[in-house]
Amino acid sequence: MTRARVFESAIACLHGKGYSGASTLAVAQHAGISRGALIKQFPTKASLYASLVEALLDEIREETLAEIRRFPPGLPRAMARVDHIWALYKQPKAFAVLEVMLGARGDPELSERLAQVGRSRQQIEKQLLGDDFEAMGIKDRRTAGLAVLQIVATVRGLAMERLINKQSPSLDAAFNLQRAQTEALLKSLMEQSV
């Protein structure tokens, strides 16, 4: 049994059934393995989905870094990061992360595990954003960080809205509006730092 196959099955179950319906039995059946084999590697549903989110966040970060390295440091790279995050949240793996995050509300074990994953990933992202802000010459890193947090939260919210209104052109328009506001704020912070 490969982790990759289990994770692919978990994503498919989350996409089709949501967290509440994506049991370890459903994942095992989808992966074509016994539930016992799955439980040996992931003793609880929470351990399976916390491990999945951890792997997906690492994968998303690496994809994002590969994409944004094509842009020069500074504002072009920061905005490429924003655009890439929006593109990622149109994919099933990002929806899987959202489903697990929502599932954590009613699963204390999962909530604690995701908090641990979140804390370690936040430190990595903080360093990466700090490098971006330094390249832009931004001194007010707190405000710049809040702007990035705001657009990531917007993207997550719009991704959830997409679950309901699958092909609404308004979602892209809303993202573009928030993107323009974020870019204007970052430019303003760059000007203030000169």
PDB file of C-alpha atoms in Angstrom:
ATOM      1  CA  MET A   1       0.000   0.000   0.000  1.00  0.00           C
ATOM      2  CA  THR A   2       1.481   3.330  -1.005  1.00  0.00           C
ATOM      3  CA  ARG A   3       0.737   6.544   0.812  1.00  0.00           C
ATOM      4  CA  ALA A   4       0.200   8.213  -2.547  1.00  0.00           C
ATOM      5  CA  ARG A   5      -2.618   5.799  -3.440  1.00  0.00           C
ATOM      6  CA  VAL A   6      -4.247   6.216  -0.028  1.00  0.00           C
ATOM      7  CA  PHE A   7      -3.995  10.000  -0.285  1.00  0.00           C
ATOM      8  CA  GLU A   8      -5.464   9.979  -3.809  1.00  0.00           C
ATOM      9  CA  SER A   9      -8.354   7.898  -2.515  1.00  0.00           C
ATOM     10  CA  ALA A  10      -8.823  10.192   0.482  1.00  0.00           C
ATOM     11  CA  ILE A  11      -8.958  13.229  -1.822  1.00  0.00           C
ATOM     12  CA  ALA A  12     -11.506  11.492  -4.045  1.00  0.00           C
ATOM     13  CA  CYS A  13     -13.652  10.563  -1.020  1.00  0.00           C
ATOM     14  CA  LEU A  14     -13.459  14.092   0.379  1.00  0.00           C
ATOM     15  CA  HIS A  15     -14.373  15.543  -2.998  1.00  0.00           C
ATOM     16  CA  GLY A  16     -17.318  13.201  -3.397  1.00  0.00           C
ATOM     17  CA  LYS A  17     -18.606  12.840   0.170  1.00  0.00           C
ATOM     18  CA  GLY A  18     -17.146  15.608   2.307  1.00  0.00           C
ATOM     19  CA  TYR A  19     -15.279  14.942   5.545  1.00  0.00           C
ATOM     20  CA  SER A  20     -18.203  13.309   7.323  1.00  0.00           C
ATOM     21  CA  GLY A  21     -18.660  10.729   4.538  1.00  0.00           C
ATOM     22  CA  ALA A  22     -14.975  10.127   3.884  1.00  0.00           C
ATOM     23  CA  SER A  23     -14.498   7.375   6.477  1.00  0.00           C
ATOM     24  CA  THR A  24     -11.422   5.201   6.703  1.00  0.00           C
ATOM     25  CA  LEU A  25     -13.552   2.347   5.342  1.00  0.00           C
ATOM     26  CA  ALA A  26     -14.563   4.451   2.306  1.00  0.00           C
ATOM     27  CA  VAL A  27     -10.925   5.397   1.667  1.00  0.00           C
ATOM     28  CA  ALA A  28      -9.745   1.785   2.018  1.00  0.00           C
ATOM     29  CA  GLN A  29     -12.435   0.560  -0.380  1.00  0.00           C
ATOM     30  CA  HIS A  30     -11.615   3.277  -2.900  1.00  0.00           C
ATOM     31  CA  ALA A  31      -7.895   2.446  -2.646  1.00  0.00           C
ATOM     32  CA  GLY A  32      -8.595  -1.266  -3.051  1.00  0.00           C
ATOM     33  CA  ILE A  33      -7.038  -2.258   0.273  1.00  0.00           C
ATOM     34  CA  SER A  34      -8.373  -3.669   3.518  1.00  0.00           C
ATOM     35  CA  ARG A  35      -9.392  -1.306   6.280  1.00  0.00           C
ATOM     36  CA  GLY A  36      -6.936  -3.144   8.538  1.00  0.00           C
ATOM     37  CA  ALA A  37      -4.037  -2.330   6.201  1.00  0.00           C
ATOM     38  CA  LEU A  38      -5.062   1.310   6.232  1.00  0.00           C
ATOM     39  CA  ILE A  39      -5.413   1.370  10.035  1.00  0.00           C
ATOM     40  CA  LYS A  40      -1.870  -0.005  10.452  1.00  0.00           C
ATOM     41  CA  GLN A  41      -0.531   3.122   8.791  1.00  0.00           C
ATOM     42  CA  PHE A  42      -3.220   5.572   9.956  1.00  0.00           C
ATOM     43  CA  PRO A  43      -4.770   4.365  13.235  1.00  0.00           C
ATOM     44  CA  THR A  44      -7.532   6.999  13.215  1.00  0.00           C
ATOM     45  CA  LYS A  45      -9.462   9.046  10.710  1.00  0.00           C
ATOM     46  CA  ALA A  46      -7.845  12.148  12.211  1.00  0.00           C
ATOM     47  CA  SER A  47      -4.336  10.758  11.704  1.00  0.00           C
ATOM     48  CA  LEU A  48      -5.133   9.977   8.062  1.00  0.00           C
ATOM     49  CA  TYR A  49      -6.515  13.406   7.276  1.00  0.00           C
ATOM     50  CA  ALA A  50      -3.941  15.369   9.290  1.00  0.00           C
ATOM     51  CA  SER A  51      -1.204  13.495   7.397  1.00  0.00           C
ATOM     52  CA  LEU A  52      -3.001  14.206   4.126  1.00  0.00           C
ATOM     53  CA  VAL A  53      -3.249  17.940   4.844  1.00  0.00           C
ATOM     54  CA  GLU A  54       0.402  18.051   5.889  1.00  0.00           C
ATOM     55  CA  ALA A  55       1.445  16.367   2.638  1.00  0.00           C
ATOM     56  CA  LEU A  56      -0.839  18.558   0.527  1.00  0.00           C
ATOM     57  CA  LEU A  57       0.373  21.775   2.130  1.00  0.00           C
ATOM     58  CA  ASP A  58       3.973  20.746   1.494  1.00  0.00           C
ATOM     59  CA  GLU A  59       3.111  19.849  -2.103  1.00  0.00           C
ATOM     60  CA  ILE A  60       1.251  23.125  -2.625  1.00  0.00           C
ATOM     61  CA  ARG A  61       4.175  25.111  -1.172  1.00  0.00           C
ATOM     62  CA  GLU A  62       6.667  23.373  -3.467  1.00  0.00           C
ATOM     63  CA  GLU A  63       4.432  23.920  -6.519  1.00  0.00           C
ATOM     64  CA  THR A  64       4.029  27.554  -5.572  1.00  0.00           C
ATOM     65  CA  LEU A  65       7.766  28.064  -5.110  1.00  0.00           C
ATOM     66  CA  ALA A  66       8.508  26.430  -8.466  1.00  0.00           C
ATOM     67  CA  GLU A  67       5.945  28.688 -10.134  1.00  0.00           C
ATOM     68  CA  ILE A  68       6.938  31.993  -8.540  1.00  0.00           C
ATOM     69  CA  ARG A  69      10.679  31.513  -9.089  1.00  0.00           C
ATOM     70  CA  ARG A  70       9.977  32.270 -12.735  1.00  0.00           C
ATOM     71  CA  PHE A  71       9.238  35.883 -11.721  1.00  0.00           C
ATOM     72  CA  PRO A  72      11.715  38.509 -10.535  1.00  0.00           C
ATOM     73  CA  PRO A  73      11.880  39.088  -6.767  1.00  0.00           C
ATOM     74  CA  GLY A  74       9.632  41.797  -5.467  1.00  0.00           C
ATOM     75  CA  LEU A  75       6.089  42.733  -6.408  1.00  0.00           C
ATOM     76  CA  PRO A  76       5.923  40.560  -9.566  1.00  0.00           C
ATOM     77  CA  ARG A  77       6.819  37.483  -7.514  1.00  0.00           C
ATOM     78  CA  ALA A  78       4.405  38.381  -4.706  1.00  0.00           C
ATOM     79  CA  MET A  79       1.537  38.792  -7.157  1.00  0.00           C
ATOM     80  CA  ALA A  80       2.509  35.577  -8.970  1.00  0.00           C
ATOM     81  CA  ARG A  81       2.146  33.860  -5.579  1.00  0.00           C
ATOM     82  CA  VAL A  82      -1.365  35.284  -5.232  1.00  0.00           C
ATOM     83  CA  ASP A  83      -2.329  34.191  -8.756  1.00  0.00           C
ATOM     84  CA  HIS A  84      -0.948  30.714  -8.190  1.00  0.00           C
ATOM     85  CA  ILE A  85      -2.874  30.287  -4.937  1.00  0.00           C
ATOM     86  CA  TRP A  86      -6.076  31.183  -6.794  1.00  0.00           C
ATOM     87  CA  ALA A  87      -5.293  28.615  -9.490  1.00  0.00           C
ATOM     88  CA  LEU A  88      -4.557  25.967  -6.843  1.00  0.00           C
ATOM     89  CA  TYR A  89      -7.878  26.493  -5.094  1.00  0.00           C
ATOM     90  CA  LYS A  90      -9.643  25.368  -8.249  1.00  0.00           C
ATOM     91  CA  GLN A  91      -8.126  21.887  -7.877  1.00  0.00           C
ATOM     92  CA  PRO A  92      -9.511  18.905  -5.913  1.00  0.00           C
ATOM     93  CA  LYS A  93      -6.519  18.778  -3.557  1.00  0.00           C
ATOM     94  CA  ALA A  94      -7.204  22.303  -2.319  1.00  0.00           C
ATOM     95  CA  PHE A  95     -10.865  21.441  -1.833  1.00  0.00           C
ATOM     96  CA  ALA A  96      -9.678  18.438   0.179  1.00  0.00           C
ATOM     97  CA  VAL A  97      -7.737  20.752   2.488  1.00  0.00           C
ATOM     98  CA  LEU A  98     -10.845  22.894   2.954  1.00  0.00           C
ATOM     99  CA  GLU A  99     -13.013  19.852   3.666  1.00  0.00           C
ATOM    100  CA  VAL A 100     -10.586  18.623   6.321  1.00  0.00           C
ATOM    101  CA  MET A 101     -10.354  22.092   7.868  1.00  0.00           C
ATOM    102  CA  LEU A 102     -14.147  22.186   8.133  1.00  0.00           C
ATOM    103  CA  GLY A 103     -14.205  18.646   9.518  1.00  0.00           C
ATOM    104  CA  ALA A 104     -11.849  19.672  12.303  1.00  0.00           C
ATOM    105  CA  ARG A 105     -14.646  21.695  13.915  1.00  0.00           C
ATOM    106  CA  GLY A 106     -16.331  18.497  15.105  1.00  0.00           C
ATOM    107  CA  ASP A 107     -13.251  16.309  15.581  1.00  0.00           C
ATOM    108  CA  PRO A 108     -11.061  17.361  18.539  1.00  0.00           C
ATOM    109  CA  GLU A 109      -8.223  14.980  17.606  1.00  0.00           C
ATOM    110  CA  LEU A 110      -8.117  16.327  14.048  1.00  0.00           C
ATOM    111  CA  SER A 111      -8.352  19.905  15.305  1.00  0.00           C
ATOM    112  CA  GLU A 112      -5.289  19.442  17.522  1.00  0.00           C
ATOM    113  CA  ARG A 113      -3.316  17.685  14.785  1.00  0.00           C
ATOM    114  CA  LEU A 114      -4.139  20.413  12.251  1.00  0.00           C
ATOM    115  CA  ALA A 115      -3.126  23.088  14.753  1.00  0.00           C
ATOM    116  CA  GLN A 116       0.304  21.440  14.991  1.00  0.00           C
ATOM    117  CA  VAL A 117       0.595  21.223  11.209  1.00  0.00           C
ATOM    118  CA  GLY A 118      -0.552  24.827  10.879  1.00  0.00           C
ATOM    119  CA  ARG A 119       1.987  26.156  13.367  1.00  0.00           C
ATOM    120  CA  SER A 120       4.926  24.521  11.608  1.00  0.00           C
ATOM    121  CA  ARG A 121       3.738  25.617   8.144  1.00  0.00           C
ATOM    122  CA  GLN A 122       3.100  29.193   9.320  1.00  0.00           C
ATOM    123  CA  GLN A 123       6.745  29.536  10.344  1.00  0.00           C
ATOM    124  CA  ILE A 124       7.874  28.416   6.886  1.00  0.00           C
ATOM    125  CA  GLU A 125       5.439  30.756   5.124  1.00  0.00           C
ATOM    126  CA  LYS A 126       6.396  33.656   7.391  1.00  0.00           C
ATOM    127  CA  GLN A 127      10.039  33.248   6.374  1.00  0.00           C
ATOM    128  CA  LEU A 128       9.182  33.010   2.669  1.00  0.00           C
ATOM    129  CA  LEU A 129       6.937  36.086   2.838  1.00  0.00           C
ATOM    130  CA  GLY A 130       9.600  37.932   4.813  1.00  0.00           C
ATOM    131  CA  ASP A 131      12.026  37.293   1.953  1.00  0.00           C
ATOM    132  CA  ASP A 132       9.447  38.635  -0.528  1.00  0.00           C
ATOM    133  CA  PHE A 133       8.805  41.744   1.578  1.00  0.00           C
ATOM    134  CA  GLU A 134      12.538  42.348   1.961  1.00  0.00           C
ATOM    135  CA  ALA A 135      12.973  42.162  -1.825  1.00  0.00           C
ATOM    136  CA  MET A 136      10.166  44.744  -2.145  1.00  0.00           C
ATOM    137  CA  GLY A 137      11.804  46.988   0.446  1.00  0.00           C
ATOM    138  CA  ILE A 138       8.707  46.909   2.655  1.00  0.00           C
ATOM    139  CA  LYS A 139       9.355  47.987   6.217  1.00  0.00           C
ATOM    140  CA  ASP A 140       5.797  47.550   7.536  1.00  0.00           C
ATOM    141  CA  ARG A 141       5.867  43.766   7.401  1.00  0.00           C
ATOM    142  CA  ARG A 142       2.901  43.379   9.724  1.00  0.00           C
ATOM    143  CA  THR A 143       0.523  45.199   7.388  1.00  0.00           C
ATOM    144  CA  ALA A 144       1.963  43.413   4.355  1.00  0.00           C
ATOM    145  CA  GLY A 145       1.515  40.073   6.109  1.00  0.00           C
ATOM    146  CA  LEU A 146      -2.076  40.933   6.974  1.00  0.00           C
ATOM    147  CA  ALA A 147      -2.728  41.795   3.314  1.00  0.00           C
ATOM    148  CA  VAL A 148      -1.459  38.376   2.277  1.00  0.00           C
ATOM    149  CA  LEU A 149      -3.517  36.679   4.996  1.00  0.00           C
ATOM    150  CA  GLN A 150      -6.574  38.601   3.804  1.00  0.00           C
ATOM    151  CA  ILE A 151      -6.217  37.486   0.201  1.00  0.00           C
ATOM    152  CA  VAL A 152      -5.543  33.860   1.179  1.00  0.00           C
ATOM    153  CA  ALA A 153      -8.692  33.931   3.337  1.00  0.00           C
ATOM    154  CA  THR A 154     -10.586  35.486   0.423  1.00  0.00           C
ATOM    155  CA  VAL A 155      -9.365  32.738  -1.893  1.00  0.00           C
ATOM    156  CA  ARG A 156     -10.483  30.055   0.572  1.00  0.00           C
ATOM    157  CA  GLY A 157     -13.880  31.690   0.920  1.00  0.00           C
ATOM    158  CA  LEU A 158     -14.301  31.980  -2.840  1.00  0.00           C
ATOM    159  CA  ALA A 159     -13.243  28.345  -3.221  1.00  0.00           C
ATOM    160  CA  MET A 160     -15.998  27.356  -0.794  1.00  0.00           C
ATOM    161  CA  GLU A 161     -18.452  29.479  -2.753  1.00  0.00           C
ATOM    162  CA  ARG A 162     -17.346  27.622  -5.889  1.00  0.00           C
ATOM    163  CA  LEU A 163     -18.590  24.406  -4.276  1.00  0.00           C
ATOM    164  CA  ILE A 164     -22.091  25.877  -4.464  1.00  0.00           C
ATOM    165  CA  ASN A 165     -21.872  28.027  -7.615  1.00  0.00           C
ATOM    166  CA  LYS A 166     -19.544  25.891  -9.712  1.00  0.00           C
ATOM    167  CA  GLN A 167     -19.054  28.101 -12.783  1.00  0.00           C
ATOM    168  CA  SER A 168     -19.965  31.574 -11.547  1.00  0.00           C
ATOM    169  CA  PRO A 169     -17.916  34.244 -13.367  1.00  0.00           C
ATOM    170  CA  SER A 170     -18.516  36.474 -10.350  1.00  0.00           C
ATOM    171  CA  LEU A 171     -15.986  34.420  -8.366  1.00  0.00           C
ATOM    172  CA  ASP A 172     -13.131  35.304 -10.704  1.00  0.00           C
ATOM    173  CA  ALA A 173     -14.288  38.928 -10.717  1.00  0.00           C
ATOM    174  CA  ALA A 174     -14.314  38.987  -6.897  1.00  0.00           C
ATOM    175  CA  PHE A 175     -10.811  37.504  -6.809  1.00  0.00           C
ATOM    176  CA  ASN A 176      -9.561  40.059  -9.341  1.00  0.00           C
ATOM    177  CA  LEU A 177     -11.004  42.892  -7.245  1.00  0.00           C
ATOM    178  CA  GLN A 178      -9.268  41.604  -4.088  1.00  0.00           C
ATOM    179  CA  ARG A 179      -6.067  41.006  -6.072  1.00  0.00           C
ATOM    180  CA  ALA A 180      -6.061  44.625  -7.314  1.00  0.00           C
ATOM    181  CA  GLN A 181      -6.608  45.893  -3.766  1.00  0.00           C
ATOM    182  CA  THR A 182      -3.770  43.734  -2.431  1.00  0.00           C
ATOM    183  CA  GLU A 183      -1.403  44.891  -5.179  1.00  0.00           C
ATOM    184  CA  ALA A 184      -2.297  48.552  -4.539  1.00  0.00           C
ATOM    185  CA  LEU A 185      -1.672  48.123  -0.806  1.00  0.00           C
ATOM    186  CA  LEU A 186       1.696  46.444  -1.379  1.00  0.00           C
ATOM    187  CA  LYS A 187       2.707  49.229  -3.788  1.00  0.00           C
ATOM    188  CA  SER A 188       1.669  51.794  -1.171  1.00  0.00           C
ATOM    189  CA  LEU A 189       3.768  50.027   1.471  1.00  0.00           C
ATOM    190  CA  MET A 190       6.721  49.990  -0.923  1.00  0.00           C
ATOM    191  CA  GLU A 191       6.351  53.742  -1.524  1.00  0.00           C
ATOM    192  CA  GLN A 192       6.135  54.417   2.219  1.00  0.00           C
ATOM    193  CA  SER A 193       9.379  52.528   2.743  1.00  0.00           C
ATOM    194  CA  VAL A 194      11.386  54.676   0.305  1.00  0.00           C
TER     195      VAL A 194
END
